[in-house]
PDB file of C-alpha atoms in Angstrom:
ATOM      1  CA  UNK Y   1      23.661   8.815  17.331  1.00  0.00           C
ATOM      2  CA  UNK Y   2      22.598   8.829  13.733  1.00  0.00           C
ATOM      3  CA  UNK Y   3      22.208   5.274  12.162  1.00  0.00           C
ATOM      4  CA  UNK Y   4      23.025   4.413   8.778  1.00  0.00           C
ATOM      5  CA  UNK Y   5      20.882   2.079   6.522  1.00  0.00           C
ATOM      6  CA  UNK Y   6      21.875   0.883   3.074  1.00  0.00           C
ATOM      7  CA  UNK Y   7      19.581   0.925   0.015  1.00  0.00           C
ATOM      8  CA  UNK Y   8      18.888  -2.898   0.413  1.00  0.00           C
ATOM      9  CA  UNK Y   9      17.655  -2.409   3.989  1.00  0.00           C
ATOM     10  CA  UNK Y  10      15.410   0.526   2.908  1.00  0.00           C
ATOM     11  CA  UNK Y  11      13.925  -1.305   0.012  1.00  0.00           C
ATOM     12  CA  UNK Y  12      13.297  -4.356   2.351  1.00  0.00           C
ATOM     13  CA  UNK Y  13      11.655  -1.946   4.813  1.00  0.00           C
ATOM     14  CA  UNK Y  14       9.439  -0.542   1.992  1.00  0.00           C
ATOM     15  CA  UNK Y  15       8.408  -3.951   0.918  1.00  0.00           C
ATOM     16  CA  UNK Y  16       7.733  -5.081   4.427  1.00  0.00           C
ATOM     17  CA  UNK Y  17      10.271  -7.857   4.592  1.00  0.00           C
ATOM     18  CA  UNK Y  18      12.790  -6.401   6.930  1.00  0.00           C
ATOM     19  CA  UNK Y  19      13.007  -8.333  10.267  1.00  0.00           C
ATOM     20  CA  UNK Y  20      12.564  -6.758  13.741  1.00  0.00           C
ATOM     21  CA  UNK Y  21      14.049  -4.924  15.446  1.00  0.00           C
ATOM     22  CA  UNK Y  22      15.561  -3.337  12.366  1.00  0.00           C
ATOM     23  CA  UNK Y  23      12.010  -2.629  10.788  1.00  0.00           C
ATOM     24  CA  UNK Y  24      11.223  -0.506  13.820  1.00  0.00           C
ATOM     25  CA  UNK Y  25      14.568   1.178  13.850  1.00  0.00           C
ATOM     26  CA  UNK Y  26      14.137   2.153  10.275  1.00  0.00           C
ATOM     27  CA  UNK Y  27      10.604   3.341  10.815  1.00  0.00           C
ATOM     28  CA  UNK Y  28      11.706   5.550  13.739  1.00  0.00           C
ATOM     29  CA  UNK Y  29      14.675   6.881  11.775  1.00  0.00           C
ATOM     30  CA  UNK Y  30      12.402   7.889   8.839  1.00  0.00           C
ATOM     31  CA  UNK Y  31       9.938   9.804  11.093  1.00  0.00           C
ATOM     32  CA  UNK Y  32      12.959  11.648  12.632  1.00  0.00           C
ATOM     33  CA  UNK Y  33      15.029  12.353   9.637  1.00  0.00           C
ATOM     34  CA  UNK Y  34      13.410  14.053   6.515  1.00  0.00           C
ATOM     35  CA  UNK Y  35      16.439  13.414   4.423  1.00  0.00           C
ATOM     36  CA  UNK Y  36      16.227   9.627   5.056  1.00  0.00           C
ATOM     37  CA  UNK Y  37      12.563   9.747   4.103  1.00  0.00           C
ATOM     38  CA  UNK Y  38      13.345  11.566   0.893  1.00  0.00           C
ATOM     39  CA  UNK Y  39      16.075   8.956   0.128  1.00  0.00           C
ATOM     40  CA  UNK Y  40      13.469   6.152   0.690  1.00  0.00           C
ATOM     41  CA  UNK Y  41      11.089   7.976  -1.545  1.00  0.00           C
ATOM     42  CA  UNK Y  42      13.589   8.036  -4.322  1.00  0.00           C
ATOM     43  CA  UNK Y  43      14.453   4.455  -4.040  1.00  0.00           C
ATOM     44  CA  UNK Y  44      10.774   3.387  -4.293  1.00  0.00           C
ATOM     45  CA  UNK Y  45       9.944   5.901  -7.001  1.00  0.00           C
ATOM     46  CA  UNK Y  46      12.727   4.708  -9.120  1.00  0.00           C
ATOM     47  CA  UNK Y  47      11.784   1.109  -8.936  1.00  0.00           C
ATOM     48  CA  UNK Y  48      10.765  -0.794 -12.037  1.00  0.00           C
ATOM     49  CA  UNK Y  49       7.480  -1.944 -10.412  1.00  0.00           C
ATOM     50  CA  UNK Y  50       6.409   1.570  -9.589  1.00  0.00           C
ATOM     51  CA  UNK Y  51       7.165   2.892 -12.999  1.00  0.00           C
ATOM     52  CA  UNK Y  52       5.482  -0.088 -14.807  1.00  0.00           C
ATOM     53  CA  UNK Y  53       2.184   0.256 -12.808  1.00  0.00           C
ATOM     54  CA  UNK Y  54       1.824   3.972 -12.369  1.00  0.00           C
ATOM     55  CA  UNK Y  55       3.494   5.757 -15.272  1.00  0.00           C
ATOM     56  CA  UNK Y  56       0.715   4.980 -17.709  1.00  0.00           C
ATOM     57  CA  UNK Y  57      -1.870   6.263 -15.367  1.00  0.00           C
ATOM     58  CA  UNK Y  58      -0.445   9.707 -14.743  1.00  0.00           C
ATOM     59  CA  UNK Y  59      -2.637  11.463 -17.273  1.00  0.00           C
ATOM     60  CA  UNK Y  60      -6.024   9.844 -16.257  1.00  0.00           C
ATOM     61  CA  UNK Y  61      -8.734  12.285 -15.014  1.00  0.00           C
ATOM     62  CA  UNK Y  62      -9.673  11.524 -11.468  1.00  0.00           C
ATOM     63  CA  UNK Y  63     -12.910  12.413  -9.658  1.00  0.00           C
ATOM     64  CA  UNK Y  64     -12.238  15.324  -7.294  1.00  0.00           C
ATOM     65  CA  UNK Y  65     -13.970  13.658  -4.285  1.00  0.00           C
ATOM     66  CA  UNK Y  66     -11.782  10.534  -4.721  1.00  0.00           C
ATOM     67  CA  UNK Y  67      -8.622  12.601  -4.933  1.00  0.00           C
ATOM     68  CA  UNK Y  68      -9.445  14.539  -1.894  1.00  0.00           C
ATOM     69  CA  UNK Y  69     -10.519  11.425   0.139  1.00  0.00           C
ATOM     70  CA  UNK Y  70      -7.275   9.543  -0.605  1.00  0.00           C
ATOM     71  CA  UNK Y  71      -4.929  12.388  -0.051  1.00  0.00           C
ATOM     72  CA  UNK Y  72      -6.644  13.137   3.175  1.00  0.00           C
ATOM     73  CA  UNK Y  73      -6.277   9.518   4.251  1.00  0.00           C
ATOM     74  CA  UNK Y  74      -2.484   9.409   3.511  1.00  0.00           C
ATOM     75  CA  UNK Y  75      -1.997  12.764   5.429  1.00  0.00           C
ATOM     76  CA  UNK Y  76      -3.897  11.442   8.378  1.00  0.00           C
ATOM     77  CA  UNK Y  77      -1.666   8.246   8.273  1.00  0.00           C
ATOM     78  CA  UNK Y  78       1.734  10.084   8.280  1.00  0.00           C
ATOM     79  CA  UNK Y  79       3.398   9.595  11.687  1.00  0.00           C
ATOM     80  CA  UNK Y  80       0.772   7.074  13.006  1.00  0.00           C
ATOM     81  CA  UNK Y  81       1.269   3.382  13.903  1.00  0.00           C
ATOM     82  CA  UNK Y  82      -0.897   1.446  11.534  1.00  0.00           C
ATOM     83  CA  UNK Y  83      -2.472  -1.975  12.501  1.00  0.00           C
ATOM     84  CA  UNK Y  84      -0.821  -4.048   9.591  1.00  0.00           C
ATOM     85  CA  UNK Y  85       2.945  -4.522  10.116  1.00  0.00           C
ATOM     86  CA  UNK Y  86       4.016  -4.274   6.486  1.00  0.00           C
ATOM     87  CA  UNK Y  87       2.482  -0.763   5.821  1.00  0.00           C
ATOM     88  CA  UNK Y  88       5.869   0.923   5.558  1.00  0.00           C
ATOM     89  CA  UNK Y  89       4.552   2.760   2.460  1.00  0.00           C
ATOM     90  CA  UNK Y  90       2.448   5.016   4.669  1.00  0.00           C
ATOM     91  CA  UNK Y  91       5.640   6.999   5.438  1.00  0.00           C
ATOM     92  CA  UNK Y  92       6.048   7.918   1.684  1.00  0.00           C
ATOM     93  CA  UNK Y  93       4.720  11.286   0.467  1.00  0.00           C
ATOM     94  CA  UNK Y  94       5.189  10.217  -3.058  1.00  0.00           C
ATOM     95  CA  UNK Y  95       2.599   7.541  -2.649  1.00  0.00           C
ATOM     96  CA  UNK Y  96      -0.324   9.998  -2.911  1.00  0.00           C
ATOM     97  CA  UNK Y  97      -0.605  10.243  -6.715  1.00  0.00           C
ATOM     98  CA  UNK Y  98      -0.012   6.498  -7.189  1.00  0.00           C
ATOM     99  CA  UNK Y  99      -2.737   5.682  -4.647  1.00  0.00           C
ATOM    100  CA  UNK Y 100      -5.276   7.850  -6.334  1.00  0.00           C
ATOM    101  CA  UNK Y 101      -4.471   6.456  -9.672  1.00  0.00           C
ATOM    102  CA  UNK Y 102      -4.522   2.837  -8.538  1.00  0.00           C
ATOM    103  CA  UNK Y 103      -7.900   3.199  -6.699  1.00  0.00           C
ATOM    104  CA  UNK Y 104      -9.436   5.098  -9.682  1.00  0.00           C
ATOM    105  CA  UNK Y 105      -8.623   2.521 -12.348  1.00  0.00           C
ATOM    106  CA  UNK Y 106     -10.204  -0.433 -10.749  1.00  0.00           C
ATOM    107  CA  UNK Y 107      -8.229  -3.612 -12.072  1.00  0.00           C
ATOM    108  CA  UNK Y 108      -9.632  -7.060 -12.587  1.00  0.00           C
ATOM    109  CA  UNK Y 109      -7.967 -10.287 -11.784  1.00  0.00           C
ATOM    110  CA  UNK Y 110      -8.767 -13.300 -13.811  1.00  0.00           C
ATOM    111  CA  UNK Y 111      -8.404 -17.091 -13.400  1.00  0.00           C
ATOM    112  CA  UNK Y 112      -8.737 -19.773 -16.158  1.00  0.00           C
ATOM    113  CA  UNK Y 113     -11.579 -22.247 -15.629  1.00  0.00           C
ATOM    114  CA  UNK Y 114     -13.754 -24.315 -18.011  1.00  0.00           C
ATOM    115  CA  UNK Y 115     -11.633 -23.479 -20.967  1.00  0.00           C
ATOM    116  CA  UNK Y 116     -12.033 -19.727 -20.698  1.00  0.00           C
ATOM    117  CA  UNK Y 117     -11.048 -16.690 -18.605  1.00  0.00           C
ATOM    118  CA  UNK Y 118     -13.466 -15.870 -15.731  1.00  0.00           C
ATOM    119  CA  UNK Y 119     -13.292 -12.614 -13.670  1.00  0.00           C
ATOM    120  CA  UNK Y 120     -12.206 -13.265 -10.153  1.00  0.00           C
ATOM    121  CA  UNK Y 121     -11.755  -9.778  -8.717  1.00  0.00           C
ATOM    122  CA  UNK Y 122     -13.409  -6.566  -9.827  1.00  0.00           C
ATOM    123  CA  UNK Y 123     -14.022  -3.465  -7.833  1.00  0.00           C
ATOM    124  CA  UNK Y 124     -17.679  -2.964  -6.651  1.00  0.00           C
ATOM    125  CA  UNK Y 125     -18.705  -6.480  -7.776  1.00  0.00           C
ATOM    126  CA  UNK Y 126     -19.384  -9.590  -5.735  1.00  0.00           C
ATOM    127  CA  UNK Y 127     -16.633 -12.092  -5.660  1.00  0.00           C
ATOM    128  CA  UNK Y 128     -16.591 -15.014  -8.040  1.00  0.00           C
ATOM    129  CA  UNK Y 129     -18.166 -18.098  -6.451  1.00  0.00           C
ATOM    130  CA  UNK Y 130     -14.885 -19.939  -6.088  1.00  0.00           C
ATOM    131  CA  UNK Y 131     -13.292 -17.102  -4.420  1.00  0.00           C
ATOM    132  CA  UNK Y 132     -16.288 -16.399  -2.116  1.00  0.00           C
ATOM    133  CA  UNK Y 133     -16.080 -20.015  -0.885  1.00  0.00           C
ATOM    134  CA  UNK Y 134     -12.389 -19.872  -0.076  1.00  0.00           C
ATOM    135  CA  UNK Y 135     -12.517 -16.507   1.471  1.00  0.00           C
ATOM    136  CA  UNK Y 136     -15.195 -17.548   3.865  1.00  0.00           C
ATOM    137  CA  UNK Y 137     -13.258 -20.389   5.257  1.00  0.00           C
ATOM    138  CA  UNK Y 138      -9.417 -19.941   4.732  1.00  0.00           C
ATOM    139  CA  UNK Y 139      -7.682 -18.637   7.893  1.00  0.00           C
ATOM    140  CA  UNK Y 140      -5.206 -15.704   7.246  1.00  0.00           C
ATOM    141  CA  UNK Y 141      -1.916 -16.636   6.070  1.00  0.00           C
ATOM    142  CA  UNK Y 142      -3.201 -19.658   4.066  1.00  0.00           C
ATOM    143  CA  UNK Y 143      -2.954 -20.163   0.304  1.00  0.00           C
ATOM    144  CA  UNK Y 144      -4.938 -22.223  -2.186  1.00  0.00           C
ATOM    145  CA  UNK Y 145      -5.043 -22.487  -6.060  1.00  0.00           C
ATOM    146  CA  UNK Y 146      -8.090 -21.271  -7.977  1.00  0.00           C
ATOM    147  CA  UNK Y 147      -7.568 -22.447 -11.555  1.00  0.00           C
ATOM    148  CA  UNK Y 148      -4.321 -20.849 -12.781  1.00  0.00           C
ATOM    149  CA  UNK Y 149      -4.166 -18.313  -9.987  1.00  0.00           C
ATOM    150  CA  UNK Y 150      -3.175 -18.590  -6.360  1.00  0.00           C
ATOM    151  CA  UNK Y 151      -5.269 -17.028  -3.530  1.00  0.00           C
ATOM    152  CA  UNK Y 152      -3.410 -15.861  -0.434  1.00  0.00           C
ATOM    153  CA  UNK Y 153      -5.395 -14.518   2.465  1.00  0.00           C
ATOM    154  CA  UNK Y 154      -3.575 -11.741   4.450  1.00  0.00           C
ATOM    155  CA  UNK Y 155      -5.804 -10.574   7.247  1.00  0.00           C
ATOM    156  CA  UNK Y 156      -9.321 -10.241   8.570  1.00  0.00           C
ATOM    157  CA  UNK Y 157     -10.490  -6.988  10.194  1.00  0.00           C
ATOM    158  CA  UNK Y 158     -13.686  -4.846  10.775  1.00  0.00           C
ATOM    159  CA  UNK Y 159     -14.107  -1.356   9.516  1.00  0.00           C
ATOM    160  CA  UNK Y 160     -15.635   1.660  11.150  1.00  0.00           C
ATOM    161  CA  UNK Y 161     -19.168   0.296  10.783  1.00  0.00           C
ATOM    162  CA  UNK Y 162     -18.109  -3.008  12.220  1.00  0.00           C
ATOM    163  CA  UNK Y 163     -18.359  -4.746   8.708  1.00  0.00           C
ATOM    164  CA  UNK Y 164     -16.205  -7.756   8.360  1.00  0.00           C
ATOM    165  CA  UNK Y 165     -13.485  -7.481   5.706  1.00  0.00           C
ATOM    166  CA  UNK Y 166     -10.642  -9.409   4.410  1.00  0.00           C
ATOM    167  CA  UNK Y 167      -7.441  -8.424   2.715  1.00  0.00           C
ATOM    168  CA  UNK Y 168      -6.177 -10.871   0.193  1.00  0.00           C
ATOM    169  CA  UNK Y 169      -3.827 -11.271  -2.759  1.00  0.00           C
ATOM    170  CA  UNK Y 170      -4.385 -13.172  -6.017  1.00  0.00           C
ATOM    171  CA  UNK Y 171      -1.262 -14.109  -7.721  1.00  0.00           C
ATOM    172  CA  UNK Y 172      -1.122 -14.722 -11.487  1.00  0.00           C
ATOM    173  CA  UNK Y 173       0.693 -12.899 -14.224  1.00  0.00           C
ATOM    174  CA  UNK Y 174       0.095  -9.892 -12.063  1.00  0.00           C
ATOM    175  CA  UNK Y 175      -0.389  -9.758  -8.348  1.00  0.00           C
ATOM    176  CA  UNK Y 176      -3.758  -8.368  -7.360  1.00  0.00           C
ATOM    177  CA  UNK Y 177      -3.993  -6.825  -3.750  1.00  0.00           C
ATOM    178  CA  UNK Y 178      -7.628  -6.548  -2.698  1.00  0.00           C
ATOM    179  CA  UNK Y 179     -10.111  -5.988   0.178  1.00  0.00           C
ATOM    180  CA  UNK Y 180     -13.451  -7.527   0.148  1.00  0.00           C
ATOM    181  CA  UNK Y 181     -16.116  -6.802   2.782  1.00  0.00           C
ATOM    182  CA  UNK Y 182     -19.008  -9.029   3.731  1.00  0.00           C
ATOM    183  CA  UNK Y 183     -22.635  -8.174   3.156  1.00  0.00           C
ATOM    184  CA  UNK Y 184     -24.833 -10.974   4.308  1.00  0.00           C
ATOM    185  CA  UNK Y 185     -23.687 -14.013   2.434  1.00  0.00           C
ATOM    186  CA  UNK Y 186     -21.895 -11.996  -0.132  1.00  0.00           C
ATOM    187  CA  UNK Y 187     -18.262 -10.700  -0.215  1.00  0.00           C
ATOM    188  CA  UNK Y 188     -18.075  -7.489  -2.251  1.00  0.00           C
ATOM    189  CA  UNK Y 189     -14.754  -6.053  -3.530  1.00  0.00           C
ATOM    190  CA  UNK Y 190     -14.028  -2.646  -2.019  1.00  0.00           C
ATOM    191  CA  UNK Y 191     -10.503  -2.019  -3.590  1.00  0.00           C
ATOM    192  CA  UNK Y 192      -8.240  -4.025  -5.890  1.00  0.00           C
ATOM    193  CA  UNK Y 193      -4.810  -3.026  -7.112  1.00  0.00           C
ATOM    194  CA  UNK Y 194      -2.691  -4.659  -9.924  1.00  0.00           C
ATOM    195  CA  UNK Y 195       1.076  -4.801  -9.704  1.00  0.00           C
ATOM    196  CA  UNK Y 196       3.948  -6.921 -11.054  1.00  0.00           C
ATOM    197  CA  UNK Y 197       4.632  -9.589  -8.392  1.00  0.00           C
ATOM    198  CA  UNK Y 198       7.712  -9.396  -6.293  1.00  0.00           C
ATOM    199  CA  UNK Y 199      10.250 -12.366  -6.495  1.00  0.00           C
ATOM    200  CA  UNK Y 200       8.616 -13.823  -3.335  1.00  0.00           C
ATOM    201  CA  UNK Y 201       5.050 -13.683  -4.870  1.00  0.00           C
ATOM    202  CA  UNK Y 202       4.020 -10.759  -2.590  1.00  0.00           C
ATOM    203  CA  UNK Y 203       2.926  -7.333  -3.807  1.00  0.00           C
ATOM    204  CA  UNK Y 204       5.578  -4.731  -3.762  1.00  0.00           C
ATOM    205  CA  UNK Y 205       5.429  -1.533  -1.681  1.00  0.00           C
ATOM    206  CA  UNK Y 206       4.280   0.462  -4.672  1.00  0.00           C
ATOM    207  CA  UNK Y 207       0.939  -1.214  -4.466  1.00  0.00           C
ATOM    208  CA  UNK Y 208       0.591  -1.144  -0.689  1.00  0.00           C
ATOM    209  CA  UNK Y 209       0.647   2.710  -0.555  1.00  0.00           C
ATOM    210  CA  UNK Y 210      -2.893   2.860  -2.137  1.00  0.00           C
ATOM    211  CA  UNK Y 211      -4.015   0.130   0.133  1.00  0.00           C
ATOM    212  CA  UNK Y 212      -2.839   1.956   3.225  1.00  0.00           C
ATOM    213  CA  UNK Y 213      -4.847   4.951   2.046  1.00  0.00           C
ATOM    214  CA  UNK Y 214      -7.834   3.044   1.521  1.00  0.00           C
ATOM    215  CA  UNK Y 215      -7.604   1.272   4.915  1.00  0.00           C
ATOM    216  CA  UNK Y 216      -7.153   4.594   6.714  1.00  0.00           C
ATOM    217  CA  UNK Y 217     -10.213   5.935   4.857  1.00  0.00           C
ATOM    218  CA  UNK Y 218     -12.434   3.128   6.265  1.00  0.00           C
ATOM    219  CA  UNK Y 219     -10.845   3.240   9.672  1.00  0.00           C
ATOM    220  CA  UNK Y 220      -9.890  -0.385   9.442  1.00  0.00           C
ATOM    221  CA  UNK Y 221      -9.231  -2.121  12.795  1.00  0.00           C
ATOM    222  CA  UNK Y 222      -6.299  -4.451  13.837  1.00  0.00           C
ATOM    223  CA  UNK Y 223      -6.169  -7.879  12.271  1.00  0.00           C
ATOM    224  CA  UNK Y 224      -8.415 -10.334  14.147  1.00  0.00           C
ATOM    225  CA  UNK Y 225      -6.471 -13.089  16.020  1.00  0.00           C
ATOM    226  CA  UNK Y 226      -7.039 -16.659  14.780  1.00  0.00           C
ATOM    227  CA  UNK Y 227      -9.864 -17.628  17.231  1.00  0.00           C
ATOM    228  CA  UNK Y 228     -11.800 -14.374  16.728  1.00  0.00           C
ATOM    229  CA  UNK Y 229     -11.270 -14.608  12.972  1.00  0.00           C
ATOM    230  CA  UNK Y 230     -12.572 -18.101  12.943  1.00  0.00           C
ATOM    231  CA  UNK Y 231     -15.709 -17.074  14.898  1.00  0.00           C
ATOM    232  CA  UNK Y 232     -16.462 -14.095  12.656  1.00  0.00           C
ATOM    233  CA  UNK Y 233     -16.150 -16.173   9.470  1.00  0.00           C
ATOM    234  CA  UNK Y 234     -18.497 -18.890  10.754  1.00  0.00           C
ATOM    235  CA  UNK Y 235     -21.196 -16.203  11.654  1.00  0.00           C
ATOM    236  CA  UNK Y 236     -23.887 -15.808   8.868  1.00  0.00           C
TER     237      UNK Y 236
END
């Protein structure tokens, strides 16, 4: 029997806020029904957040190697069960172009401190000292204020090379979704994506598509449980 889902449910699914068991029911229906998947595509593609973030980036030249890597990661994720629950955007084919554009641009998040703006998150750079300290101690799911910004730790995991990484969000005028991986005592930003914040402060699904592609490309493992996370963060 075919189930029906209204637009509100589909958008909640795309943003990862639809409760179980409905979340799993929508996921299964999308995989089985191309028309439903197309409908979800149109809902997300027409959202204000997606238009505001990605439309100005459509004409940017992108490195061929990066384009191929992200598209391959998205293709590999279609139909797979991914480790982070809210990754509904992995089912959206329209996410490919947005994912490539977001990763290529490399945004920076800022926080106010000492009377001036200081960089907090920048791709390929070490984290700001204040963020380094908090990322090394806060458990996943915690929040803390850094100047005018709010840091929210999402998950801790390891990549294919067993490097410890953390997904986090920095909320300010924009929400920056980022992953940083530890190299000795240093945390280095691997990906950072800016997006207008959702009403609840969490990043919308339009940002998570690029994150999904990146996590697939590094073969990210499942989130560490609290005890294992604490032990991993405590290790030098």
